[in-house]
C-alpha cells in the first residue's frame, strides 16, 4: 500500500477540451497559446492541475482521439515549443499538467496503419493491429460479433489495390481508429518510449483513455452481442474485448516507467466497468494511481443511489489503498446542469444522447448543490470546463455542424457529444464572447443567451455559479478537514445526505421536496442557494457547516 500522500489524493483537476477553451490565433479553434493566456483564470479559480485533451497530430475524426503521431503537436493547437512553454508557465503558476493518452488505438493515418494496409496478410506490419479474415463463404461477414462504442460493428473490411475486398480490421471506436494489438512487442516498446518522451518534457501525469479496451481474449471469440446492441460496458461480465485481465500487465509496465521519474508522476484511468470492485483493480499499488468514478454521475439526483455510489467506491478503493476521484461532467457526457433538470437525472457514459426536455432553473439549483457535495467528499475531483459557469448542454446545434462520429454511425439518430463541447464564453454581449477574435467564427456556435454566463459577467456577481466555485475551492484549500480522509455519515432523513469531515465540518444536501431543519446557531460556511431563514435548508440545496 502507498505510504506517502501525493498531490493527486485530494487535487481538484480542471479538464480543458483544448479545441473549445481559448483561441489565440483567430482560426476559431482553441489552442495551446490560448490556454496559456488563461492560466491566471485557472489559478484564481483555485484548481490544482489541468487535464488537457489530446493535442497530438491528428486528422480529427474523433476530436483528436485518433492520433497520427504521439510525439508531435497538431498544427491546429501549436507546436512542441508551445507545449514546452505552457508546461513551464503552468509549473511557475503552481499548476500541474496532465495530458491525455489514447493508447488503445491509433489514427488510420498513422504510419503503422498505412504500412499495414500496404502489407500482406500475416505480415509483421499487420501484426501491430487486429487484421482477420472474415466469416462466410467469401469472407463477407465480420470476424466476430463485436460492436463499436460509436454504433455498428467493430470491424471494417479493407480493399486492396485491385479493388478486391480483403481482410477486416478491428476498431472498438470509429473506423478511423484501428485498435492496436498490445500483445505485440513493438507496440509495447513504442508506447514505453512515448511515455518517456512526455515525462521527460515535464508532464505531471497522463489520463489513459479507454484503458479497458487494451486487451482482448486470445482468438477473439464472439461476445454474444444481440443485433443492435449498445456499447454498455458498465453491464458486461467476462466480455472478450473489454476489461480483460491481461490488460493489467500493461498497466504494471506503465507504472514501472512512471516510478522512475519519482513519486509525484501519476496516471488516471478511464475505465467504464461493471462495478467499483472491478474498477479498484486498475489502481492497485503497482498499477495506475487513480481512476474516474463513473458510478457517481450515473447515480443522478437520487439520495439512495448517490449514497451507494459514494460508499461502494470508497470501500472498494480503500481495499487497494487508492483515493476516490469524483466527477460530474466531461467532454463525453451531457452536461450535468442539463441532466439535473430532466425527469431522468442519471447518465450512462457513451450513450451520448442530448435531448431538450430540461428545466434549466431546476438543473441549475441541483448543479450548485452537486458541486458542493462533490467538493466536500474525500479524494480528488475533476471539473469540466464551463461547469463553473453553469453552462448547459447546447441541444440545438445545426445538424450540418455536428462532428461527433456517433452522429454518422447512428444514422443521424444520436446527436453525440458536440453539445457539451461548445467553446467557452469569456466576455462580451455576443458571440464569440472573447473565445476568439471578434471577426472569427468558433468551430461550434455559442448560444446568444450565454452573454449572462461569461467569465466577465459572473466574476463580480456574488450569486453566480463562478463565485460559488471560487469560494468552495478556496475553502477546500484552507480547511484541513477537506484535505483529510475523515468521512462519517450522520443520521438524516432518507432523502437527505449529511456527513462530517472531522469534528468541525459537515455537509448537508437536501434532495427532498421540502425544507429541512438546521441546528440553530450552527455557523454556515457556504450554501449553494440562499437560505430562506437560518433554521431551514430549502430543497435542492447543499450547505457547508462549521460544527465546532
Short mmCIF file of C-alpha atoms in Angstrom, two decimals:
data_model
loop_
_atom_site.label_atom_id
_atom_site.label_comp_id
_atom_site.label_asym_id
_atom_site.label_seq_id
_atom_site.Cartn_x
_atom_site.Cartn_y
_atom_site.Cartn_z
CA UNK A 1 0.00 0.00 0.00
CA UNK A 2 1.20 3.57 -0.64
CA UNK A 3 2.65 5.21 2.44
CA UNK A 4 3.13 8.80 1.30
CA UNK A 5 0.22 11.09 0.46
CA UNK A 6 0.74 12.55 -3.00
CA UNK A 7 -0.80 15.62 -4.61
CA UNK A 8 -3.43 13.72 -6.58
CA UNK A 9 -5.02 12.25 -3.44
CA UNK A 10 -7.13 15.38 -2.99
CA UNK A 11 -6.36 17.51 -6.05
CA UNK A 12 -9.03 19.40 -7.96
CA UNK A 13 -8.21 18.93 -11.64
CA UNK A 14 -9.75 21.08 -14.37
CA UNK A 15 -10.42 19.46 -17.73
CA UNK A 16 -9.56 21.58 -20.75
CA UNK A 17 -11.15 20.46 -24.00
CA UNK A 18 -8.49 22.27 -25.97
CA UNK A 19 -10.49 23.00 -29.12
CA UNK A 20 -13.06 24.89 -27.06
CA UNK A 21 -11.16 26.62 -24.26
CA UNK A 22 -9.48 29.72 -25.73
CA UNK A 23 -8.34 30.60 -29.25
CA UNK A 24 -5.28 32.85 -29.57
CA UNK A 25 -4.65 32.79 -33.33
CA UNK A 26 -8.14 33.64 -34.58
CA UNK A 27 -8.94 30.47 -36.50
CA UNK A 28 -11.95 29.64 -34.31
CA UNK A 29 -10.26 26.65 -32.67
CA UNK A 30 -8.79 26.71 -29.18
CA UNK A 31 -5.04 26.28 -28.91
CA UNK A 32 -2.10 25.98 -26.54
CA UNK A 33 -1.28 29.68 -26.58
CA UNK A 34 -4.89 30.50 -25.74
CA UNK A 35 -4.75 28.12 -22.80
CA UNK A 36 -1.51 29.64 -21.56
CA UNK A 37 -3.04 33.12 -21.68
CA UNK A 38 -5.88 31.91 -19.45
CA UNK A 39 -3.74 30.22 -16.81
CA UNK A 40 -4.32 33.16 -14.39
CA UNK A 41 -8.06 32.39 -14.58
CA UNK A 42 -7.43 28.80 -13.51
CA UNK A 43 -5.14 29.91 -10.71
CA UNK A 44 -7.79 32.35 -9.50
CA UNK A 45 -10.44 29.63 -9.75
CA UNK A 46 -8.39 27.59 -7.29
CA UNK A 47 -7.69 24.31 -9.10
CA UNK A 48 -4.53 22.27 -8.58
CA UNK A 49 -3.95 20.81 -12.04
CA UNK A 50 -5.13 20.90 -15.64
CA UNK A 51 -6.02 17.88 -17.76
CA UNK A 52 -5.65 18.65 -21.46
CA UNK A 53 -7.49 16.58 -24.07
CA UNK A 54 -5.33 15.19 -26.93
CA UNK A 55 -3.13 17.74 -28.60
CA UNK A 56 -1.25 15.33 -30.85
CA UNK A 57 -1.11 15.36 -34.64
CA UNK A 58 -4.47 14.05 -35.82
CA UNK A 59 -6.93 14.19 -38.71
CA UNK A 60 -9.60 14.90 -36.04
CA UNK A 61 -12.03 12.14 -36.98
CA UNK A 62 -12.81 11.85 -33.25
CA UNK A 63 -11.83 15.23 -31.90
CA UNK A 64 -8.13 14.37 -31.62
CA UNK A 65 -8.54 10.92 -30.06
CA UNK A 66 -7.43 9.49 -33.40
CA UNK A 67 -3.67 10.05 -33.33
CA UNK A 68 -1.26 10.00 -36.25
CA UNK A 69 1.85 10.94 -34.26
CA UNK A 70 2.06 10.60 -30.47
CA UNK A 71 5.22 12.73 -30.30
CA UNK A 72 4.01 15.78 -32.23
CA UNK A 73 1.54 18.59 -31.57
CA UNK A 74 -1.15 19.10 -34.17
CA UNK A 75 -0.70 22.44 -36.01
CA UNK A 76 -4.29 23.33 -35.06
CA UNK A 77 -3.07 23.65 -31.47
CA UNK A 78 0.51 24.85 -31.88
CA UNK A 79 3.96 23.30 -31.70
CA UNK A 80 6.12 21.28 -29.34
CA UNK A 81 7.79 24.54 -28.35
CA UNK A 82 4.35 25.90 -27.41
CA UNK A 83 3.73 22.82 -25.29
CA UNK A 84 7.08 23.21 -23.53
CA UNK A 85 6.35 26.88 -22.87
CA UNK A 86 2.92 26.03 -21.47
CA UNK A 87 4.38 23.39 -19.15
CA UNK A 88 6.92 25.87 -17.81
CA UNK A 89 4.30 28.60 -17.35
CA UNK A 90 1.87 26.25 -15.61
CA UNK A 91 4.51 24.97 -13.23
CA UNK A 92 5.61 28.53 -12.47
CA UNK A 93 1.97 29.32 -11.63
CA UNK A 94 1.71 26.33 -9.31
CA UNK A 95 -0.40 24.22 -11.68
CA UNK A 96 0.35 20.65 -12.74
CA UNK A 97 -0.38 19.34 -16.23
CA UNK A 98 -1.99 16.02 -17.14
CA UNK A 99 -2.18 15.01 -20.80
CA UNK A 100 -4.49 12.54 -22.48
CA UNK A 101 -3.05 9.30 -23.87
CA UNK A 102 -5.40 7.20 -26.05
CA UNK A 103 -3.28 4.03 -26.11
CA UNK A 104 -5.87 1.55 -27.35
CA UNK A 105 -5.77 2.72 -30.94
CA UNK A 106 -4.12 5.00 -33.48
CA UNK A 107 -5.45 7.04 -36.36
CA UNK A 108 -5.95 5.24 -39.65
CA UNK A 109 -3.41 7.77 -40.99
CA UNK A 110 -0.70 6.64 -38.55
CA UNK A 111 2.38 5.37 -40.48
CA UNK A 112 1.97 1.96 -38.84
CA UNK A 113 -1.55 1.52 -40.17
CA UNK A 114 -0.63 2.76 -43.62
CA UNK A 115 2.20 0.21 -43.68
CA UNK A 116 -0.25 -2.46 -42.56
CA UNK A 117 -2.67 -1.68 -45.37
CA UNK A 118 0.18 -1.88 -47.86
CA UNK A 119 1.41 -5.21 -46.49
CA UNK A 120 0.22 -8.75 -46.97
CA UNK A 121 -1.96 -10.71 -44.54
CA UNK A 122 0.19 -12.29 -41.86
CA UNK A 123 2.92 -9.65 -42.20
CA UNK A 124 4.71 -8.06 -39.21
CA UNK A 125 3.13 -4.73 -40.17
CA UNK A 126 -0.38 -6.12 -39.83
CA UNK A 127 0.52 -7.84 -36.57
CA UNK A 128 0.55 -4.45 -34.79
CA UNK A 129 -3.23 -4.32 -35.25
CA UNK A 130 -6.07 -6.85 -35.46
CA UNK A 131 -6.43 -7.93 -39.08
CA UNK A 132 -8.54 -11.03 -39.60
CA UNK A 133 -10.24 -12.91 -42.39
CA UNK A 134 -13.99 -12.56 -42.49
CA UNK A 135 -16.60 -15.24 -41.98
CA UNK A 136 -18.97 -16.53 -44.62
CA UNK A 137 -18.29 -18.21 -47.94
CA UNK A 138 -16.24 -15.31 -49.30
CA UNK A 139 -15.24 -13.58 -46.06
CA UNK A 140 -18.10 -11.14 -46.45
CA UNK A 141 -19.08 -11.20 -42.76
CA UNK A 142 -17.13 -9.62 -39.88
CA UNK A 143 -14.79 -11.97 -37.99
CA UNK A 144 -16.99 -11.84 -34.87
CA UNK A 145 -19.95 -10.02 -33.32
CA UNK A 146 -18.02 -7.24 -31.54
CA UNK A 147 -19.54 -3.77 -31.61
CA UNK A 148 -18.23 -0.21 -31.74
CA UNK A 149 -18.72 2.34 -28.98
CA UNK A 150 -19.92 4.73 -31.67
CA UNK A 151 -22.52 2.34 -33.08
CA UNK A 152 -22.46 -0.51 -35.55
CA UNK A 153 -19.96 -3.34 -35.90
CA UNK A 154 -16.37 -3.03 -34.65
CA UNK A 155 -14.94 -4.30 -37.94
CA UNK A 156 -14.29 -2.64 -41.31
CA UNK A 157 -13.25 -4.56 -44.41
CA UNK A 158 -10.20 -3.45 -46.36
CA UNK A 159 -9.94 -3.16 -50.12
CA UNK A 160 -6.75 -3.99 -51.99
CA UNK A 161 -5.06 -2.17 -54.86
CA UNK A 162 -7.04 -4.40 -57.20
CA UNK A 163 -10.29 -3.13 -55.63
CA UNK A 164 -10.97 -6.60 -54.31
CA UNK A 165 -12.21 -6.94 -50.71
CA UNK A 166 -9.62 -8.21 -48.26
CA UNK A 167 -9.23 -8.73 -44.56
CA UNK A 168 -11.14 -6.94 -41.84
CA UNK A 169 -9.59 -4.75 -39.13
CA UNK A 170 -10.85 -4.12 -35.60
CA UNK A 171 -11.91 -0.72 -34.25
CA UNK A 172 -13.82 -0.59 -30.97
CA UNK A 173 -14.41 3.09 -31.68
CA UNK A 174 -14.56 4.80 -35.10
CA UNK A 175 -13.28 3.11 -38.28
CA UNK A 176 -10.62 5.83 -38.35
CA UNK A 177 -9.32 4.44 -35.01
CA UNK A 178 -7.91 0.94 -35.58
CA UNK A 179 -7.19 -0.97 -32.36
CA UNK A 180 -3.60 -1.83 -31.52
CA UNK A 181 -2.65 -5.37 -30.54
CA UNK A 182 -0.94 -4.92 -27.18
CA UNK A 183 0.49 -8.43 -27.27
CA UNK A 184 2.83 -7.14 -29.99
CA UNK A 185 6.27 -6.29 -28.53
CA UNK A 186 6.75 -3.41 -30.98
CA UNK A 187 3.58 -1.76 -29.73
CA UNK A 188 4.66 -2.07 -26.10
CA UNK A 189 8.17 -0.81 -26.79
CA UNK A 190 6.97 2.20 -28.78
CA UNK A 191 4.50 3.30 -26.12
CA UNK A 192 7.14 2.94 -23.44
CA UNK A 193 9.11 5.50 -25.45
CA UNK A 194 6.01 7.71 -25.79
CA UNK A 195 5.59 7.76 -22.00
CA UNK A 196 9.21 8.71 -21.50
CA UNK A 197 9.01 11.36 -24.25
CA UNK A 198 6.30 13.27 -22.38
CA UNK A 199 7.55 12.63 -18.86
CA UNK A 200 10.94 13.94 -20.00
CA UNK A 201 9.21 17.13 -21.17
CA UNK A 202 7.75 17.64 -17.71
CA UNK A 203 4.14 16.48 -17.78
CA UNK A 204 2.92 15.54 -14.32
CA UNK A 205 0.51 12.82 -15.29
CA UNK A 206 -1.42 11.08 -18.04
CA UNK A 207 -5.03 10.05 -18.46
CA UNK A 208 -5.14 6.65 -20.12
CA UNK A 209 -8.13 6.80 -22.44
CA UNK A 210 -10.33 3.71 -22.97
CA UNK A 211 -7.93 1.67 -20.86
CA UNK A 212 -10.40 -1.21 -20.51
CA UNK A 213 -10.14 -1.91 -24.24
CA UNK A 214 -6.40 -2.51 -24.30
CA UNK A 215 -6.53 -6.33 -24.06
CA UNK A 216 -8.63 -8.88 -25.92
CA UNK A 217 -9.26 -12.54 -25.24
CA UNK A 218 -7.00 -14.65 -27.49
CA UNK A 219 -8.82 -16.00 -30.51
CA UNK A 220 -11.26 -13.05 -30.48
CA UNK A 221 -14.38 -15.11 -29.66
CA UNK A 222 -17.90 -13.78 -30.05
CA UNK A 223 -19.13 -11.59 -27.21
CA UNK A 224 -22.77 -12.57 -27.54
CA UNK A 225 -23.95 -9.09 -28.53
CA UNK A 226 -27.51 -9.09 -29.78
CA UNK A 227 -28.29 -7.34 -33.08
CA UNK A 228 -28.39 -3.60 -32.49
CA UNK A 229 -26.81 -3.89 -29.04
CA UNK A 230 -25.43 -0.73 -27.46
CA UNK A 231 -21.92 -0.38 -26.06
CA UNK A 232 -22.95 -0.67 -22.40
CA UNK A 233 -19.68 -1.72 -20.84
CA UNK A 234 -20.90 -0.99 -17.32
CA UNK A 235 -23.10 -4.10 -17.54
CA UNK A 236 -20.71 -6.56 -19.23
CA UNK A 237 -19.38 -9.64 -17.46
CA UNK A 238 -16.48 -11.64 -18.95
CA UNK A 239 -16.61 -9.66 -22.18
CA UNK A 240 -13.83 -10.72 -24.58
CA UNK A 241 -12.99 -7.18 -25.72
CA UNK A 242 -13.44 -5.16 -22.51
CA UNK A 243 -11.90 -5.30 -19.03
CA UNK A 244 -9.87 -8.39 -19.92
CA UNK A 245 -7.45 -9.40 -17.17
CA UNK A 246 -4.38 -9.35 -19.43
CA UNK A 247 -4.51 -5.54 -19.61
CA UNK A 248 -3.23 -5.27 -16.04
CA UNK A 249 0.19 -6.48 -17.20
CA UNK A 250 0.32 -3.43 -19.48
CA UNK A 251 -0.63 -1.12 -16.64
CA UNK A 252 2.14 -2.51 -14.44
CA UNK A 253 4.63 -1.71 -17.20
CA UNK A 254 3.27 1.84 -17.38
CA UNK A 255 3.60 2.22 -13.62
CA UNK A 256 7.18 0.98 -13.63
CA UNK A 257 8.11 3.68 -16.13
CA UNK A 258 6.33 6.45 -14.21
CA UNK A 259 8.02 5.43 -10.96
CA UNK A 260 11.44 6.04 -12.49
CA UNK A 261 10.52 9.74 -12.61
CA UNK A 262 9.74 9.92 -8.90
CA UNK A 263 6.64 9.53 -6.76
CA UNK A 264 4.82 12.63 -7.99
CA UNK A 265 4.04 11.46 -11.54
CA UNK A 266 0.61 9.91 -11.90
CA UNK A 267 -1.85 8.09 -14.14
CA UNK A 268 -5.63 8.32 -14.12
CA UNK A 269 -7.69 5.60 -15.77
CA UNK A 270 -10.78 6.00 -17.90
CA UNK A 271 -12.29 2.60 -17.18
CA UNK A 272 -16.04 2.19 -17.51
CA UNK A 273 -16.57 -1.23 -15.95
CA UNK A 274 -19.34 -3.09 -14.18
CA UNK A 275 -18.56 -2.33 -10.53
CA UNK A 276 -16.37 -0.33 -8.15
CA UNK A 277 -14.66 -3.59 -7.24
CA UNK A 278 -13.61 -4.14 -10.85
CA UNK A 279 -12.51 -0.51 -11.08
CA UNK A 280 -10.33 -0.89 -7.99
CA UNK A 281 -8.23 -3.47 -9.82
CA UNK A 282 -6.92 -0.69 -12.09
CA UNK A 283 -5.47 1.24 -9.16
CA UNK A 284 -3.77 -1.49 -7.20
CA UNK A 285 -0.44 -0.37 -5.71
CA UNK A 286 1.61 -1.45 -8.73
CA UNK A 287 -0.80 -0.24 -11.44
CA UNK A 288 -2.38 3.17 -12.11
CA UNK A 289 -2.80 5.80 -9.38
CA UNK A 290 -6.41 6.96 -9.74
CA UNK A 291 -9.49 6.26 -11.84
CA UNK A 292 -12.56 8.22 -12.85
CA UNK A 293 -15.65 7.27 -10.87
CA UNK A 294 -18.48 6.87 -13.36
CA UNK A 295 -20.90 5.47 -10.79
CA UNK A 296 -21.13 8.93 -9.21
CA UNK A 297 -22.58 10.81 -12.24
CA UNK A 298 -24.61 7.72 -13.14
CA UNK A 299 -26.35 7.97 -9.76
CA UNK A 300 -28.20 11.11 -10.85
CA UNK A 301 -30.05 13.32 -8.37
CA UNK A 302 -31.12 10.46 -6.15
CA UNK A 303 -30.10 10.22 -2.49
CA UNK A 304 -30.10 6.41 -2.29
CA UNK A 305 -28.05 5.84 -5.44
CA UNK A 306 -25.68 8.70 -4.61
CA UNK A 307 -25.03 7.31 -1.15
CA UNK A 308 -24.50 3.83 -2.57
CA UNK A 309 -22.08 5.14 -5.20
CA UNK A 310 -20.10 7.03 -2.56
CA UNK A 311 -19.95 4.09 -0.17
CA UNK A 312 -19.14 1.37 -2.71
CA UNK A 313 -16.48 3.48 -4.38
CA UNK A 314 -14.77 4.41 -1.14
CA UNK A 315 -14.94 0.86 0.20
CA UNK A 316 -13.54 -0.73 -2.95
CA UNK A 317 -10.72 1.78 -3.33
CA UNK A 318 -9.81 1.62 0.33
CA UNK A 319 -9.03 -2.07 -0.15
CA UNK A 320 -6.24 -1.21 -2.58
CA UNK A 321 -5.07 1.99 -0.89
CA UNK A 322 -6.20 4.33 -3.68
CA UNK A 323 -8.03 7.64 -3.30
CA UNK A 324 -11.51 8.18 -4.68
CA UNK A 325 -11.96 10.50 -7.65
CA UNK A 326 -15.26 12.29 -8.28
CA UNK A 327 -16.61 13.82 -11.48
CA UNK A 328 -19.95 15.25 -12.62
CA UNK A 329 -19.35 16.07 -16.30
CA UNK A 330 -16.79 15.65 -19.06
CA UNK A 331 -16.33 16.06 -22.80
CA UNK A 332 -18.07 12.67 -23.26
CA UNK A 333 -21.37 13.31 -21.48
CA UNK A 334 -24.34 15.62 -21.45
CA UNK A 335 -23.57 18.49 -19.08
CA UNK A 336 -24.88 17.75 -15.61
CA UNK A 337 -26.80 21.02 -15.32
CA UNK A 338 -28.98 19.85 -18.21
CA UNK A 339 -29.25 16.29 -16.87
CA UNK A 340 -30.35 17.50 -13.45
CA UNK A 341 -33.27 19.36 -15.00
CA UNK A 342 -34.76 16.22 -16.52
CA UNK A 343 -37.04 13.53 -15.18
CA UNK A 344 -34.19 11.02 -15.58
CA UNK A 345 -31.18 12.69 -14.00
CA UNK A 346 -28.71 9.84 -14.38
CA UNK A 347 -26.16 9.44 -17.12
CA UNK A 348 -24.68 6.41 -18.77
CA UNK A 349 -21.37 7.27 -20.44
CA UNK A 350 -21.23 6.60 -24.18
CA UNK A 351 -24.99 6.67 -24.75
CA UNK A 352 -24.32 10.21 -25.98
CA UNK A 353 -27.89 11.43 -26.18
CA UNK A 354 -28.79 15.06 -25.67
CA UNK A 355 -32.49 15.86 -25.80
CA UNK A 356 -34.22 19.15 -24.99
CA UNK A 357 -36.58 18.25 -22.14
CA UNK A 358 -34.77 20.04 -19.34
CA UNK A 359 -35.87 22.52 -16.70
CA UNK A 360 -32.68 24.59 -16.60
CA UNK A 361 -33.69 26.56 -13.50
CA UNK A 362 -34.11 23.31 -11.58
CA UNK A 363 -30.95 21.92 -13.14
CA UNK A 364 -29.03 24.99 -12.03
CA UNK A 365 -30.14 24.65 -8.41
CA UNK A 366 -29.19 21.00 -8.37
CA UNK A 367 -25.89 21.64 -10.15
CA UNK A 368 -24.93 24.17 -7.49
CA UNK A 369 -25.75 21.69 -4.74
CA UNK A 370 -23.95 18.85 -6.56
CA UNK A 371 -20.82 20.97 -6.80
CA UNK A 372 -20.71 21.42 -3.02
CA UNK A 373 -21.45 17.74 -2.49
CA UNK A 374 -18.64 16.64 -4.79
CA UNK A 375 -16.10 19.12 -3.44
CA UNK A 376 -16.88 18.09 0.14
CA UNK A 377 -16.17 14.39 -0.49
CA UNK A 378 -12.75 12.92 0.40
CA UNK A 379 -10.45 12.32 -2.54
CA UNK A 380 -9.81 14.15 -5.79
CA UNK A 381 -12.28 15.89 -8.09
CA UNK A 382 -12.39 16.72 -11.78
CA UNK A 383 -14.16 19.81 -13.10
CA UNK A 384 -15.11 20.04 -16.76
CA UNK A 385 -14.55 23.42 -18.35
CA UNK A 386 -17.64 25.59 -18.17
CA UNK A 387 -19.38 23.79 -15.33
CA UNK A 388 -18.05 26.53 -13.07
CA UNK A 389 -20.02 28.98 -15.25
CA UNK A 390 -23.22 26.96 -15.11
CA UNK A 391 -23.18 26.16 -18.82
CA UNK A 392 -25.92 23.90 -20.13
CA UNK A 393 -25.78 21.38 -22.94
CA UNK A 394 -26.34 23.04 -26.32
CA UNK A 395 -29.05 20.81 -27.78
CA UNK A 396 -29.95 22.76 -30.93
CA UNK A 397 -26.66 22.79 -32.86
CA UNK A 398 -27.35 22.73 -36.62
CA UNK A 399 -27.11 19.20 -37.93
CA UNK A 400 -24.66 20.16 -40.66
CA UNK A 401 -22.18 21.26 -37.97
CA UNK A 402 -22.25 18.08 -35.87
CA UNK A 403 -18.85 16.38 -35.88
CA UNK A 404 -19.12 13.59 -33.33
CA UNK A 405 -18.67 10.22 -35.07
CA UNK A 406 -21.75 8.89 -33.28
CA UNK A 407 -23.93 11.17 -35.41
CA UNK A 408 -22.91 9.40 -38.60
CA UNK A 409 -22.52 5.92 -37.11
CA UNK A 410 -26.05 6.07 -35.66
CA UNK A 411 -27.62 7.04 -38.98
CA UNK A 412 -28.28 10.56 -37.69
CA UNK A 413 -30.36 9.32 -34.74
CA UNK A 414 -27.97 10.19 -31.87
CA UNK A 415 -26.59 13.73 -31.91
CA UNK A 416 -23.50 12.83 -29.94
CA UNK A 417 -21.23 14.87 -27.72
CA UNK A 418 -20.84 18.15 -29.60
CA UNK A 419 -23.37 19.87 -27.34
CA UNK A 420 -21.04 19.72 -24.34
CA UNK A 421 -18.04 20.86 -26.39
CA UNK A 422 -19.24 24.30 -27.47
CA UNK A 423 -16.48 26.93 -26.94
CA UNK A 424 -16.40 28.81 -23.64
CA UNK A 425 -17.78 32.34 -23.26
CA UNK A 426 -15.21 34.67 -21.73
CA UNK A 427 -16.55 38.21 -22.18
CA UNK A 428 -18.83 40.49 -24.20
CA UNK A 429 -22.51 40.60 -25.11
CA UNK A 430 -22.49 38.50 -28.26
CA UNK A 431 -20.64 35.52 -29.77
CA UNK A 432 -17.78 34.68 -29.92
CA UNK A 433 -17.75 36.03 -26.34
CA UNK A 434 -13.98 36.51 -26.26
CA UNK A 435 -13.24 32.90 -27.16
CA UNK A 436 -11.62 34.02 -30.41
CA UNK A 437 -11.16 37.30 -32.27
CA UNK A 438 -14.33 39.27 -32.98
CA UNK A 439 -14.16 38.63 -36.72
CA UNK A 440 -13.73 34.86 -36.36
CA UNK A 441 -16.33 32.12 -36.02
CA UNK A 442 -15.89 29.45 -33.31
CA UNK A 443 -15.81 25.90 -34.66
CA UNK A 444 -19.18 25.36 -32.97
CA UNK A 445 -21.63 28.25 -32.45
CA UNK A 446 -22.35 29.58 -28.96
CA UNK A 447 -25.89 30.42 -27.78
CA UNK A 448 -26.69 34.13 -27.63
CA UNK A 449 -28.01 33.75 -24.07
CA UNK A 450 -24.55 32.87 -22.82
CA UNK A 451 -23.88 36.61 -22.51
CA UNK A 452 -25.03 36.29 -18.89
CA UNK A 453 -22.70 33.33 -18.34
CA UNK A 454 -19.39 34.75 -19.48
CA UNK A 455 -16.46 34.80 -17.09
CA UNK A 456 -16.59 38.60 -17.12
CA UNK A 457 -20.33 38.70 -16.34
CA UNK A 458 -20.05 36.23 -13.47
CA UNK A 459 -16.80 37.38 -11.90
CA UNK A 460 -18.30 40.25 -9.91
CA UNK A 461 -21.67 38.64 -9.24
CA UNK A 462 -21.80 37.30 -5.68
CA UNK A 463 -24.63 34.94 -6.62
CA UNK A 464 -23.06 33.47 -9.76
CA UNK A 465 -22.01 29.88 -10.28
CA UNK A 466 -18.43 31.07 -10.78
CA UNK A 467 -18.41 32.81 -7.39
CA UNK A 468 -19.77 29.64 -5.79
CA UNK A 469 -16.97 27.52 -7.27
CA UNK A 470 -14.27 30.03 -6.39
CA UNK A 471 -15.49 30.25 -2.80
CA UNK A 472 -15.82 26.48 -2.44
CA UNK A 473 -12.35 25.86 -3.86
CA UNK A 474 -10.82 28.48 -1.59
CA UNK A 475 -12.44 26.82 1.44
CA UNK A 476 -11.32 23.41 0.22
CA UNK A 477 -7.73 24.69 0.16
CA UNK A 478 -7.86 26.35 3.56
CA UNK A 479 -9.94 23.93 5.64
CA UNK A 480 -7.80 21.00 6.83
CA UNK A 481 -10.90 18.80 7.13
CA UNK A 482 -11.44 18.93 3.36
CA UNK A 483 -7.92 17.69 2.69
CA UNK A 484 -8.22 14.76 5.08
CA UNK A 485 -9.60 11.25 4.68
CA UNK A 486 -12.14 11.68 7.51
CA UNK A 487 -15.69 10.86 6.49
CA UNK A 488 -18.72 9.84 8.58
CA UNK A 489 -22.36 9.73 7.57
CA UNK A 490 -24.67 11.44 10.04
CA UNK A 491 -28.26 10.45 10.86
CA UNK A 492 -30.67 12.07 8.42
CA UNK A 493 -33.93 11.59 6.59
CA UNK A 494 -33.79 9.15 3.64
CA UNK A 495 -33.76 11.94 1.07
CA UNK A 496 -31.02 13.94 2.80
CA UNK A 497 -27.27 13.34 2.63
CA UNK A 498 -25.38 14.54 5.70
CA UNK A 499 -21.79 13.72 6.54
CA UNK A 500 -18.96 15.01 8.70
CA UNK A 501 -15.37 15.55 7.61
CA UNK A 502 -13.77 15.51 11.02
CA UNK A 503 -15.11 17.23 14.14
CA UNK A 504 -15.63 20.71 12.71
CA UNK A 505 -17.08 20.38 9.19
CA UNK A 506 -20.38 18.99 7.96
CA UNK A 507 -22.01 18.90 4.53
CA UNK A 508 -25.78 18.60 4.28
CA UNK A 509 -27.56 18.11 0.94
CA UNK A 510 -31.34 18.34 0.78
CA UNK A 511 -32.68 16.20 -2.08
CA UNK A 512 -36.23 16.21 -0.68
CA UNK A 513 -39.23 18.15 -1.92
CA UNK A 514 -39.47 20.38 1.16
CA UNK A 515 -37.25 22.32 3.57
CA UNK A 516 -35.38 20.53 6.32
CA UNK A 517 -34.33 21.97 9.69
CA UNK A 518 -30.84 23.05 10.60
CA UNK A 519 -29.47 23.31 14.11
CA UNK A 520 -29.91 26.81 15.47
CA UNK A 521 -26.71 28.75 15.85
CA UNK A 522 -24.59 26.49 13.62
CA UNK A 523 -22.31 28.73 11.51
CA UNK A 524 -22.85 28.36 7.77
CA UNK A 525 -19.60 28.35 5.80
CA UNK A 526 -21.20 28.16 2.35
CA UNK A 527 -24.57 27.38 0.83
CA UNK A 528 -25.44 26.55 -2.75
CA UNK A 529 -28.54 28.78 -2.73
CA UNK A 530 -29.85 31.49 -0.43
CA UNK A 531 -31.36 30.15 2.78
CA UNK A 532 -34.85 31.48 3.39
CA UNK A 533 -34.01 31.67 7.08
CA UNK A 534 -31.30 30.45 9.39
CA UNK A 535 -33.32 27.44 10.56
CA UNK A 536 -34.08 25.52 7.34
CA UNK A 537 -32.38 24.27 4.18
CA UNK A 538 -34.54 24.51 1.01
CA UNK A 539 -34.91 21.61 -1.45
CA UNK A 540 -32.08 21.00 -3.93
CA UNK A 541 -29.64 22.85 -1.71
CA UNK A 542 -26.30 21.93 -0.16
CA UNK A 543 -24.81 23.62 2.89
CA UNK A 544 -21.33 23.50 4.41
CA UNK A 545 -21.46 23.94 8.17
CA UNK A 546 -18.89 24.64 10.84
CA UNK A 547 -19.90 22.26 13.58
CA UNK A 548 -17.37 23.25 16.21
#
